[in-house]
Amino acid sequence: MNGKHILVAVDGSQNSLRAADYVGEVVRGGPGFHIELVAVLVPPDRDIFPDPALFQAERDTRARDAAQALETAREGLLGKGMDPAIIGTRTMSCLDKDVAGTILAVRGECGCGTVVVGRRGLSKAEEFLLGSISSRVARHAKDFTVWVVG
Amino acid sequence: MTTVRELVERYQAKASLQSYGSVYQDTTEFMNIGYGDVIALGGRHYLVLRDEAERRFGMEDPKFWVKRCTELESGEKRILKLVFHERFNMKIGDMEVPCYRSPEKEARILDMTRGDPRFMQGFSLPDSAGNNVRVIEVVFGKRLDLAVDALDCDHPTYFAEHFPGILANFIEACEAIAFLHGKGERHGDIRRDHLFRHYDTGRYVWIDFDYTFDGSANPFGVDVFGLGNILLFLVGKGIHTAQSLAETPGGRELLSRVAPQDYSVMYRYRIMNLEKLFPYIPGPLCRVLQHYAVGSEVYYESARELLDDLRPCLDGLRAA
């Protein structure tokens, strides 16, 4: 597992952009790095959209948001003078309603030795009910490194 | 061919139903459908007896889209759940979770659990306007919380004599929820009054699966939280709060031992660490409950994780 192959999870939020920015600061100019920016595309729950048109519209919005999140993070890294050749981007559909699990699955595919996630700073109650992606990624980490950027 | 009038005359409620009202094939305007009306659906006729209601916090909350009926062809009682798309915030402690009522989800779970005695039974079919109507068999049982409340004994007696059997049944109920999660489904509204004890079999039966919400980071978190709440009630033979303990001198003495980290992470007045109140409750069982407490650093993510910890507790109780 190559620790210089870094997966950065981005979703357009400020904390995920901070995480990408942090990676840019650490990696800038260093040899042998590859950064894979990954956006997990979470489809809306079909059950909450009785109208199929509204469901499709929400899907489209989320797909556009994911693409925009990747582009924003990529531009941020390029703005730090990073070589475009070492930056990859990919969008992955969420597996089994589990964002953290999807990030970990992509990590396995990419062979990334480092995973970087932003932290939202949830309260305990929020973490219990809504779940914390960063906590779940860290909890399931084995044979790779997790950076949680707060 | 039997007419609706003949069917009504054969099975009309004992109350004076002199004539039946309208026959509805389209249930869109469910507020207009009331006592004495007949819903015709899938070649069957359902005589409406009343709207169902939930009694919560001492208030009667009518559910106008849920009709208690007699199926005229069989004379059996049925509950018809009509289409009512609703969005509201489910309040859990200080948090509000956007929640939705989905007939399609409930219909899917009815199909998925057909013949499984751990779930209410029924089927769905469209009315003439395409509304997804669920036809539910009435659960022949009593709300579990009321059944536990009705046990007239002190906590030590309850815990020694009744609780092991209750826990065995509750574990089976948790298995049922884990089964749903394994299929990518959620119950969505796990509460004490949505779990019934069947009069004949004593088994626990889940009802009402139409709530859903949009959650991807922790898709089963609300269900897992609900299971913990019921478990707390069952272990404690009720919910014990700072307020209820403060009412008596003995309670105040117990309360003095309760630390901030012993309270529920969601409801800051509920005591999760029951070991402080009932020292004979075995440690492993108390530790399960403490996963729901402020002091916990790790929360259950799935019903499976809860079950993995809960089963040895039952083994321990049986061996004791």
Tab-separated table of C-alpha atoms in Angstrom:
chain	number	residue	atom	x	y	z
A	1	MET	CA	0.000	0.000	0.000
A	2	ASN	CA	1.506	3.271	-1.124
A	3	GLY	CA	1.083	6.041	1.451
A	4	LYS	CA	1.896	8.627	-1.208
A	5	HIS	CA	-1.203	7.612	-3.122
A	6	ILE	CA	-3.745	9.741	-1.359
A	7	LEU	CA	-7.516	9.511	-1.632
A	8	VAL	CA	-9.287	12.734	-0.706
A	9	ALA	CA	-13.034	12.522	-0.196
A	10	VAL	CA	-14.808	15.674	-1.346
A	11	ASP	CA	-18.456	16.645	-1.206
A	12	GLY	CA	-18.321	20.373	-1.788
A	13	SER	CA	-18.542	21.239	1.910
A	14	GLN	CA	-16.103	23.655	3.484
A	15	ASN	CA	-14.574	20.923	5.604
A	16	SER	CA	-13.879	18.695	2.610
A	17	LEU	CA	-12.337	21.618	0.731
A	18	ARG	CA	-10.201	22.305	3.806
A	19	ALA	CA	-9.083	18.681	3.704
A	20	ALA	CA	-8.103	18.964	0.020
A	21	ASP	CA	-6.336	22.230	0.735
A	22	TYR	CA	-4.383	20.632	3.572
A	23	VAL	CA	-3.275	17.812	1.290
A	24	GLY	CA	-2.120	20.404	-1.236
A	25	GLU	CA	-0.012	22.106	1.404
A	26	VAL	CA	1.587	18.856	2.559
A	27	VAL	CA	2.188	17.348	-0.859
A	28	ARG	CA	3.234	20.436	-2.821
A	29	GLY	CA	6.506	19.828	-4.581
A	30	GLY	CA	7.069	16.418	-3.088
A	31	PRO	CA	8.005	13.551	-5.407
A	32	GLY	CA	5.996	10.376	-5.965
A	33	PHE	CA	2.586	11.599	-4.879
A	34	HIS	CA	-0.705	10.858	-6.562
A	35	ILE	CA	-3.926	12.421	-5.379
A	36	GLU	CA	-7.272	10.849	-6.163
A	37	LEU	CA	-10.178	13.197	-5.522
A	38	VAL	CA	-13.306	11.140	-4.938
A	39	ALA	CA	-16.901	12.330	-4.764
A	40	VAL	CA	-19.483	9.851	-3.585
A	41	LEU	CA	-22.741	10.359	-5.399
A	42	VAL	CA	-25.535	9.773	-2.918
A	43	PRO	CA	-28.872	9.360	-4.668
A	44	PRO	CA	-31.888	10.737	-2.872
A	45	ASP	CA	-34.103	8.180	-1.199
A	46	ARG	CA	-36.679	7.243	-3.823
A	47	ASP	CA	-39.364	6.918	-1.164
A	48	ILE	CA	-39.284	10.567	-0.211
A	49	PHE	CA	-40.107	11.735	-3.743
A	50	PRO	CA	-43.620	10.655	-4.692
A	51	ASP	CA	-43.209	12.556	-7.960
A	52	PRO	CA	-40.712	10.790	-10.281
A	53	ALA	CA	-39.856	14.086	-11.972
A	54	LEU	CA	-38.847	15.647	-8.652
A	55	PHE	CA	-36.789	12.567	-7.849
A	56	GLN	CA	-34.944	12.805	-11.155
A	57	ALA	CA	-34.407	16.545	-10.694
A	58	GLU	CA	-32.860	15.934	-7.279
A	59	ARG	CA	-30.633	13.194	-8.717
A	60	ASP	CA	-29.453	15.552	-11.419
A	61	THR	CA	-28.766	18.297	-8.895
A	62	ARG	CA	-26.705	15.975	-6.755
A	63	ALA	CA	-24.727	14.740	-9.769
A	64	ARG	CA	-23.966	18.337	-10.766
A	65	ASP	CA	-22.985	19.175	-7.180
A	66	ALA	CA	-20.613	16.204	-7.054
A	67	ALA	CA	-18.976	17.197	-10.333
A	68	GLN	CA	-18.666	20.782	-9.102
A	69	ALA	CA	-17.148	19.624	-5.807
A	70	LEU	CA	-14.482	17.654	-7.668
A	71	GLU	CA	-13.714	20.561	-9.953
A	72	THR	CA	-13.446	23.036	-7.078
A	73	ALA	CA	-11.074	20.768	-5.161
A	74	ARG	CA	-9.003	20.133	-8.286
A	75	GLU	CA	-8.704	23.825	-9.039
A	76	GLY	CA	-7.625	24.428	-5.467
A	77	LEU	CA	-4.790	21.930	-5.841
A	78	LEU	CA	-3.761	23.323	-9.211
A	79	GLY	CA	-3.762	26.767	-7.631
A	80	LYS	CA	-1.027	25.530	-5.333
A	81	GLY	CA	1.066	24.759	-8.374
A	82	MET	CA	0.518	21.031	-8.387
A	83	ASP	CA	1.139	19.029	-11.540
A	84	PRO	CA	-2.237	18.185	-13.139
A	85	ALA	CA	-0.829	14.775	-14.075
A	86	ILE	CA	-0.787	13.630	-10.442
A	87	ILE	CA	-4.404	14.560	-9.757
A	88	GLY	CA	-7.147	12.115	-10.587
A	89	THR	CA	-10.870	12.596	-10.107
A	90	ARG	CA	-13.667	10.100	-9.918
A	91	THR	CA	-17.301	9.974	-8.982
A	92	MET	CA	-18.586	6.852	-7.335
A	93	SER	CA	-22.201	5.923	-6.724
A	94	CYS	CA	-22.912	5.267	-3.084
A	95	LEU	CA	-22.963	1.555	-2.266
A	96	ASP	CA	-25.595	0.177	0.096
A	97	LYS	CA	-26.507	3.646	1.407
A	98	ASP	CA	-23.071	3.753	3.044
A	99	VAL	CA	-20.839	6.707	2.141
A	100	ALA	CA	-17.955	5.656	4.367
A	101	GLY	CA	-18.126	2.111	3.024
A	102	THR	CA	-18.035	3.466	-0.512
A	103	ILE	CA	-14.971	5.597	0.228
A	104	LEU	CA	-13.259	2.539	1.654
A	105	ALA	CA	-14.213	0.447	-1.380
A	106	VAL	CA	-12.746	3.054	-3.742
A	107	ARG	CA	-9.608	3.188	-1.626
A	108	GLY	CA	-9.218	-0.540	-2.076
A	109	GLU	CA	-9.647	-0.230	-5.849
A	110	CYS	CA	-7.131	2.625	-6.105
A	111	GLY	CA	-4.636	1.052	-3.733
A	112	CYS	CA	-4.333	4.343	-1.864
A	113	GLY	CA	-2.367	4.094	1.368
A	114	THR	CA	-3.759	7.330	2.757
A	115	VAL	CA	-7.356	8.497	3.031
A	116	VAL	CA	-8.150	12.108	3.848
A	117	VAL	CA	-11.563	13.223	5.067
A	118	GLY	CA	-12.864	16.455	6.500
A	119	ARG	CA	-14.603	16.506	9.834
A	120	ARG	CA	-17.911	18.277	10.249
A	121	GLY	CA	-17.628	18.713	14.004
A	122	LEU	CA	-20.861	17.000	14.938
A	123	SER	CA	-22.231	16.854	18.456
A	124	LYS	CA	-22.471	13.423	20.059
A	125	ALA	CA	-26.204	13.318	19.449
A	126	GLU	CA	-25.762	14.271	15.797
A	127	GLU	CA	-23.049	11.696	15.368
A	128	PHE	CA	-25.279	9.022	16.868
A	129	LEU	CA	-28.270	9.722	14.653
A	130	LEU	CA	-26.792	11.133	11.481
A	131	GLY	CA	-23.475	9.356	11.581
A	132	SER	CA	-20.014	10.697	11.062
A	133	ILE	CA	-18.293	9.670	7.859
A	134	SER	CA	-14.881	10.577	9.227
A	135	SER	CA	-15.447	8.490	12.369
A	136	ARG	CA	-16.640	5.524	10.355
A	137	VAL	CA	-13.699	5.704	7.962
A	138	ALA	CA	-11.273	5.951	10.876
A	139	ARG	CA	-13.007	3.131	12.726
A	140	HIS	CA	-12.667	0.755	9.806
A	141	ALA	CA	-9.108	1.708	8.927
A	142	LYS	CA	-6.753	-1.229	8.626
A	143	ASP	CA	-3.454	-1.290	6.747
A	144	PHE	CA	-3.784	2.310	5.637
A	145	THR	CA	-3.590	5.774	7.161
A	146	VAL	CA	-6.490	8.136	7.748
A	147	TRP	CA	-6.076	11.878	8.028
A	148	VAL	CA	-9.052	13.610	9.565
A	149	VAL	CA	-8.921	17.337	8.897
A	150	GLY	CA	-10.970	19.383	11.343
B	1	MET	CA	-74.102	-11.486	-7.513
B	2	THR	CA	-74.114	-10.106	-3.979
B	3	THR	CA	-74.778	-6.391	-3.775
B	4	VAL	CA	-72.943	-4.001	-1.463
B	5	ARG	CA	-76.231	-3.543	0.400
B	6	GLU	CA	-76.529	-7.292	1.019
B	7	LEU	CA	-72.931	-7.413	2.194
B	8	VAL	CA	-73.489	-4.507	4.563
B	9	GLU	CA	-76.622	-6.068	5.953
B	10	ARG	CA	-74.776	-9.304	6.614
B	11	TYR	CA	-71.771	-7.777	8.341
B	12	GLN	CA	-72.799	-4.328	9.479
B	13	ALA	CA	-71.420	-3.237	12.794
B	14	LYS	CA	-73.658	-3.868	15.779
B	15	ALA	CA	-74.035	-0.111	16.148
B	16	SER	CA	-77.072	1.168	14.319
B	17	LEU	CA	-75.863	1.399	10.759
B	18	GLN	CA	-79.209	1.774	9.034
B	19	SER	CA	-77.790	2.307	5.613
B	20	TYR	CA	-74.365	2.453	4.176
B	21	GLY	CA	-72.885	5.654	2.841
B	22	SER	CA	-70.981	6.097	-0.371
B	23	VAL	CA	-68.966	3.455	-2.157
B	24	TYR	CA	-65.465	4.735	-2.909
B	25	GLN	CA	-63.167	3.283	-5.521
B	26	ASP	CA	-60.924	6.359	-5.510
B	27	THR	CA	-59.553	7.085	-2.025
B	28	THR	CA	-57.713	10.279	-2.893
B	29	GLU	CA	-60.051	12.417	-0.798
B	30	PHE	CA	-59.677	10.275	2.303
B	31	MET	CA	-60.990	13.005	4.594
B	32	ASN	CA	-64.406	12.521	2.999
B	33	ILE	CA	-64.480	8.790	3.725
B	34	GLY	CA	-66.013	8.016	7.084
B	35	TYR	CA	-68.214	5.764	9.170
B	36	GLY	CA	-70.586	3.694	7.062
B	37	ASP	CA	-68.844	4.318	3.772
B	38	VAL	CA	-67.538	1.379	1.778
B	39	ILE	CA	-64.176	1.232	0.012
B	40	ALA	CA	-64.228	-1.097	-2.985
B	41	LEU	CA	-60.813	-2.438	-3.749
B	42	GLY	CA	-59.512	-5.457	-5.630
B	43	GLY	CA	-62.945	-7.065	-5.812
B	44	ARG	CA	-63.471	-6.710	-2.065
B	45	HIS	CA	-65.522	-4.270	-0.030
B	46	TYR	CA	-64.379	-2.645	3.181
B	47	LEU	CA	-66.981	-1.090	5.443
B	48	VAL	CA	-65.415	1.849	7.270
B	49	LEU	CA	-65.984	1.773	11.016
B	50	ARG	CA	-63.776	4.677	12.110
B	51	ASP	CA	-60.532	6.542	11.632
B	52	GLU	CA	-57.637	5.088	13.567
B	53	ALA	CA	-56.006	7.275	16.197
B	54	GLU	CA	-52.819	7.249	18.184
B	55	ARG	CA	-52.821	8.150	21.806
B	56	ARG	CA	-49.584	9.937	22.676
B	57	PHE	CA	-48.774	12.115	25.643
B	58	GLY	CA	-52.376	11.817	26.795
B	59	MET	CA	-53.716	13.240	23.529
B	60	GLU	CA	-55.793	11.473	20.910
B	61	ASP	CA	-54.196	12.049	17.509
B	62	PRO	CA	-56.595	11.027	14.719
B	63	LYS	CA	-55.124	9.484	11.585
B	64	PHE	CA	-57.699	10.331	8.955
B	65	TRP	CA	-55.897	8.346	6.292
B	66	VAL	CA	-56.049	5.115	8.294
B	67	LYS	CA	-59.461	3.445	8.340
B	68	ARG	CA	-60.582	0.643	10.638
B	69	CYS	CA	-62.820	-1.525	8.468
B	70	THR	CA	-64.736	-4.755	8.198
B	71	GLU	CA	-64.038	-6.695	5.034
B	72	LEU	CA	-67.580	-7.467	4.000
B	73	GLU	CA	-66.844	-10.640	2.056
B	74	SER	CA	-65.146	-12.302	5.038
B	75	GLY	CA	-66.322	-10.355	8.051
B	76	GLU	CA	-62.684	-9.904	9.079
B	77	LYS	CA	-61.398	-6.676	10.590
B	78	ARG	CA	-58.887	-4.863	8.416
B	79	ILE	CA	-57.006	-1.604	8.566
B	80	LEU	CA	-56.806	0.319	5.312
B	81	LYS	CA	-53.954	2.784	5.058
B	82	LEU	CA	-54.646	5.302	2.339
B	83	VAL	CA	-52.123	7.489	0.570
B	84	PHE	CA	-51.026	10.495	2.579
B	85	HIS	CA	-47.696	11.979	1.609
B	86	GLU	CA	-46.462	13.963	4.541
B	87	ARG	CA	-43.179	15.626	5.407
B	88	PHE	CA	-42.499	16.620	8.966
B	89	ASN	CA	-39.691	16.834	11.468
B	90	MET	CA	-39.287	13.901	13.818
B	91	LYS	CA	-38.111	15.357	17.118
B	92	ILE	CA	-35.570	13.238	18.942
B	93	GLY	CA	-34.264	14.993	22.005
B	94	ASP	CA	-33.075	18.398	20.843
B	95	MET	CA	-32.656	17.228	17.255
B	96	GLU	CA	-35.112	17.358	14.420
B	97	VAL	CA	-34.828	14.793	11.643
B	98	PRO	CA	-36.758	15.457	8.410
B	99	CYS	CA	-39.110	12.552	7.988
B	100	TYR	CA	-41.471	11.423	5.238
B	101	ARG	CA	-44.453	9.127	5.039
B	102	SER	CA	-44.071	6.694	2.149
B	103	PRO	CA	-46.847	4.257	1.159
B	104	GLU	CA	-44.480	2.653	-1.349
B	105	LYS	CA	-41.933	1.833	1.322
B	106	GLU	CA	-44.518	0.254	3.590
B	107	ALA	CA	-45.948	-1.751	0.693
B	108	ARG	CA	-42.479	-3.017	-0.162
B	109	ILE	CA	-41.848	-4.153	3.410
B	110	LEU	CA	-45.251	-5.855	3.559
B	111	ASP	CA	-44.236	-7.836	0.475
B	112	MET	CA	-40.794	-8.565	1.879
B	113	THR	CA	-42.091	-9.845	5.222
B	114	ARG	CA	-45.154	-11.774	4.078
B	115	GLY	CA	-45.614	-14.797	6.296
B	116	ASP	CA	-43.021	-13.556	8.806
B	117	PRO	CA	-44.741	-13.474	12.220
B	118	ARG	CA	-42.330	-10.803	13.441
B	119	PHE	CA	-44.097	-8.201	11.284
B	120	MET	CA	-47.674	-7.078	10.791
B	121	GLN	CA	-49.186	-8.715	7.742
B	122	GLY	CA	-50.961	-7.278	4.755
B	123	PHE	CA	-50.748	-6.430	1.116
B	124	SER	CA	-51.115	-3.408	-1.093
B	125	LEU	CA	-52.964	-2.679	-4.273
B	126	PRO	CA	-53.906	0.406	-6.230
B	127	ASP	CA	-57.330	1.995	-6.025
B	128	SER	CA	-59.072	3.235	-9.166
B	129	ALA	CA	-56.937	6.403	-9.110
B	130	GLY	CA	-53.699	4.483	-8.684
B	131	ASN	CA	-53.276	5.277	-4.971
B	132	ASN	CA	-51.249	2.631	-3.171
B	133	VAL	CA	-53.661	1.312	-0.512
B	134	ARG	CA	-52.339	-1.034	2.113
B	135	VAL	CA	-54.735	-3.617	3.527
B	136	ILE	CA	-53.470	-4.625	6.938
B	137	GLU	CA	-54.507	-7.488	9.198
B	138	VAL	CA	-55.196	-6.321	12.722
B	139	VAL	CA	-52.485	-7.564	15.084
B	140	PHE	CA	-54.118	-9.730	17.721
B	141	GLY	CA	-52.028	-8.521	20.599
B	142	LYS	CA	-51.235	-5.886	23.170
B	143	ARG	CA	-48.701	-3.084	23.012
B	144	LEU	CA	-45.561	-4.412	24.614
B	145	ASP	CA	-45.042	-1.389	26.841
B	146	LEU	CA	-48.567	-1.690	28.200
B	147	ALA	CA	-48.043	-5.411	28.789
B	148	VAL	CA	-44.863	-4.685	30.762
B	149	ASP	CA	-46.551	-1.848	32.637
B	150	ALA	CA	-49.347	-4.202	33.610
B	151	LEU	CA	-46.996	-6.607	35.389
B	152	ASP	CA	-47.803	-5.954	39.019
B	153	CYS	CA	-44.501	-6.582	40.775
B	154	ASP	CA	-41.445	-4.731	42.011
B	155	HIS	CA	-38.337	-4.391	39.875
B	156	PRO	CA	-36.263	-7.189	41.472
B	157	THR	CA	-39.122	-9.649	40.940
B	158	TYR	CA	-39.722	-8.366	37.407
B	159	PHE	CA	-36.077	-8.606	36.514
B	160	ALA	CA	-35.634	-12.118	37.899
B	161	GLU	CA	-38.893	-13.683	36.786
B	162	HIS	CA	-40.151	-11.850	33.720
B	163	PHE	CA	-37.253	-10.059	32.106
B	164	PRO	CA	-35.304	-13.050	30.722
B	165	GLY	CA	-38.304	-14.128	28.660
B	166	ILE	CA	-38.950	-10.558	27.575
B	167	LEU	CA	-35.326	-10.129	26.516
B	168	ALA	CA	-35.463	-13.372	24.501
B	169	ASN	CA	-38.469	-12.040	22.600
B	170	PHE	CA	-36.905	-8.612	22.216
B	171	ILE	CA	-33.781	-10.168	20.731
B	172	GLU	CA	-36.003	-11.861	18.171
B	173	ALA	CA	-37.582	-8.453	17.460
B	174	CYS	CA	-34.098	-6.967	16.983
B	175	GLU	CA	-33.317	-9.823	14.598
B	176	ALA	CA	-36.351	-8.796	12.607
B	177	ILE	CA	-34.989	-5.250	12.301
B	178	ALA	CA	-31.544	-6.593	11.379
B	179	PHE	CA	-33.294	-8.594	8.652
B	180	LEU	CA	-34.757	-5.372	7.238
B	181	HIS	CA	-31.404	-3.629	7.420
B	182	GLY	CA	-29.824	-6.554	5.612
B	183	LYS	CA	-32.295	-5.900	2.785
B	184	GLY	CA	-31.401	-2.210	2.752
B	185	GLU	CA	-34.673	-1.240	4.429
B	186	ARG	CA	-35.417	0.622	7.643
B	187	HIS	CA	-38.375	0.298	9.941
B	188	GLY	CA	-38.250	4.074	10.292
B	189	ASP	CA	-40.377	4.553	13.388
B	190	ILE	CA	-39.223	2.203	16.124
B	191	ARG	CA	-41.121	3.103	19.258
B	192	ARG	CA	-42.514	1.234	22.214
B	193	ASP	CA	-46.044	1.501	20.889
B	194	HIS	CA	-45.063	0.004	17.557
B	195	LEU	CA	-44.149	-3.338	19.072
B	196	PHE	CA	-46.974	-5.678	20.062
B	197	ARG	CA	-47.029	-8.924	21.985
B	198	HIS	CA	-49.211	-11.460	20.219
B	199	TYR	CA	-51.951	-12.792	22.487
B	200	ASP	CA	-51.612	-16.383	21.266
B	201	THR	CA	-47.932	-16.850	20.589
B	202	GLY	CA	-46.406	-14.287	22.957
B	203	ARG	CA	-44.112	-13.268	20.113
B	204	TYR	CA	-43.383	-9.643	19.402
B	205	VAL	CA	-44.741	-8.082	16.231
B	206	TRP	CA	-43.585	-4.828	14.604
B	207	ILE	CA	-46.167	-2.525	13.078
B	208	ASP	CA	-46.152	0.625	10.906
B	209	PHE	CA	-43.323	0.835	8.390
B	210	ASP	CA	-44.257	3.917	6.397
B	211	TYR	CA	-41.770	6.430	7.807
B	212	THR	CA	-38.580	7.099	5.961
B	213	PHE	CA	-35.877	9.737	5.884
B	214	ASP	CA	-32.892	10.721	3.845
B	215	GLY	CA	-29.754	9.576	5.598
B	216	SER	CA	-26.639	8.148	4.088
B	217	ALA	CA	-23.861	8.547	6.626
B	218	ASN	CA	-25.678	6.391	9.147
B	219	PRO	CA	-28.694	4.934	7.367
B	220	PHE	CA	-29.863	2.774	10.247
B	221	GLY	CA	-29.050	5.161	13.099
B	222	VAL	CA	-32.623	6.148	13.880
B	223	ASP	CA	-33.696	2.483	14.028
B	224	VAL	CA	-30.773	1.567	16.271
B	225	PHE	CA	-31.630	4.471	18.539
B	226	GLY	CA	-35.233	3.282	18.733
B	227	LEU	CA	-34.158	-0.226	19.719
B	228	GLY	CA	-32.040	1.205	22.525
B	229	ASN	CA	-34.971	3.202	23.819
B	230	ILE	CA	-37.187	0.136	23.963
B	231	LEU	CA	-34.436	-1.879	25.608
B	232	LEU	CA	-34.049	0.821	28.253
B	233	PHE	CA	-37.771	0.635	28.965
B	234	LEU	CA	-37.742	-3.150	29.166
B	235	VAL	CA	-34.692	-3.406	31.432
B	236	GLY	CA	-35.927	-0.673	33.753
B	237	LYS	CA	-39.627	-1.637	33.613
B	238	GLY	CA	-40.190	1.950	32.622
B	239	ILE	CA	-38.144	5.020	31.871
B	240	HIS	CA	-36.288	6.493	34.823
B	241	THR	CA	-35.517	10.160	34.732
B	242	ALA	CA	-33.852	12.694	36.957
B	243	GLN	CA	-37.280	14.236	37.510
B	244	SER	CA	-38.970	10.980	38.543
B	245	LEU	CA	-36.157	10.085	40.938
B	246	ALA	CA	-36.232	13.524	42.515
B	247	GLU	CA	-39.785	12.947	43.691
B	248	THR	CA	-38.870	10.654	46.599
B	249	PRO	CA	-36.143	10.672	49.270
B	250	GLY	CA	-34.938	7.238	48.129
B	251	GLY	CA	-34.888	8.436	44.544
B	252	ARG	CA	-32.934	11.533	45.467
B	253	GLU	CA	-30.363	9.346	47.175
B	254	LEU	CA	-30.017	7.258	43.985
B	255	LEU	CA	-29.897	10.394	41.876
B	256	SER	CA	-26.903	11.617	43.838
B	257	ARG	CA	-24.922	8.696	42.356
B	258	VAL	CA	-25.897	9.431	38.768
B	259	ALA	CA	-23.186	11.245	36.819
B	260	PRO	CA	-23.698	13.430	33.712
B	261	GLN	CA	-22.264	10.706	31.477
B	262	ASP	CA	-24.974	8.270	32.698
B	263	TYR	CA	-27.768	10.069	30.846
B	264	SER	CA	-29.044	9.366	27.338
B	265	VAL	CA	-27.091	11.024	24.558
B	266	MET	CA	-30.375	12.146	23.014
B	267	TYR	CA	-32.598	12.765	26.049
B	268	ARG	CA	-30.456	14.364	28.686
B	269	TYR	CA	-32.871	13.569	31.530
B	270	ARG	CA	-33.195	9.808	30.876
B	271	ILE	CA	-30.865	7.624	32.909
B	272	MET	CA	-29.174	5.022	30.706
B	273	ASN	CA	-26.824	3.648	33.332
B	274	LEU	CA	-29.378	1.547	35.180
B	275	GLU	CA	-26.659	-0.136	37.209
B	276	LYS	CA	-26.781	2.974	39.407
B	277	LEU	CA	-30.451	2.325	40.165
B	278	PHE	CA	-30.601	-1.476	40.106
B	279	PRO	CA	-27.196	-2.870	41.084
B	280	TYR	CA	-28.263	-6.474	40.383
B	281	ILE	CA	-28.504	-5.832	36.648
B	282	PRO	CA	-25.496	-7.652	35.162
B	283	GLY	CA	-22.640	-5.512	33.907
B	284	PRO	CA	-22.762	-6.669	30.267
B	285	LEU	CA	-26.398	-5.624	29.967
B	286	CYS	CA	-25.662	-2.258	31.551
B	287	ARG	CA	-22.799	-1.776	29.113
B	288	VAL	CA	-25.146	-2.318	26.178
B	289	LEU	CA	-27.354	0.485	27.471
B	290	GLN	CA	-24.368	2.716	28.092
B	291	HIS	CA	-23.648	2.674	24.355
B	292	TYR	CA	-26.594	5.069	24.224
B	293	ALA	CA	-25.267	7.296	26.995
B	294	VAL	CA	-23.427	10.602	26.913
B	295	GLY	CA	-20.323	8.893	28.253
B	296	SER	CA	-19.999	6.496	25.332
B	297	GLU	CA	-17.272	7.043	22.759
B	298	VAL	CA	-18.595	4.397	20.373
B	299	TYR	CA	-22.180	3.999	19.204
B	300	TYR	CA	-23.850	1.034	17.577
B	301	GLU	CA	-24.097	1.469	13.820
B	302	SER	CA	-26.406	-1.455	13.148
B	303	ALA	CA	-28.881	-3.772	14.790
B	304	ARG	CA	-26.355	-6.573	14.218
B	305	GLU	CA	-23.807	-4.861	16.454
B	306	LEU	CA	-26.440	-4.443	19.153
B	307	LEU	CA	-27.434	-8.097	18.835
B	308	ASP	CA	-23.835	-9.263	19.089
B	309	ASP	CA	-23.681	-7.662	22.536
B	310	LEU	CA	-27.216	-8.497	23.607
B	311	ARG	CA	-27.265	-12.244	23.005
B	312	PRO	CA	-24.546	-12.999	25.595
B	313	CYS	CA	-26.575	-10.974	28.109
B	314	LEU	CA	-29.481	-13.375	27.684
B	315	ASP	CA	-27.155	-16.349	28.009
B	316	GLY	CA	-25.816	-14.833	31.224
B	317	LEU	CA	-29.291	-14.285	32.666
B	318	ARG	CA	-30.319	-17.830	31.856
B	319	ALA	CA	-27.181	-19.267	33.405
B	320	ALA	CA	-27.601	-17.228	36.597
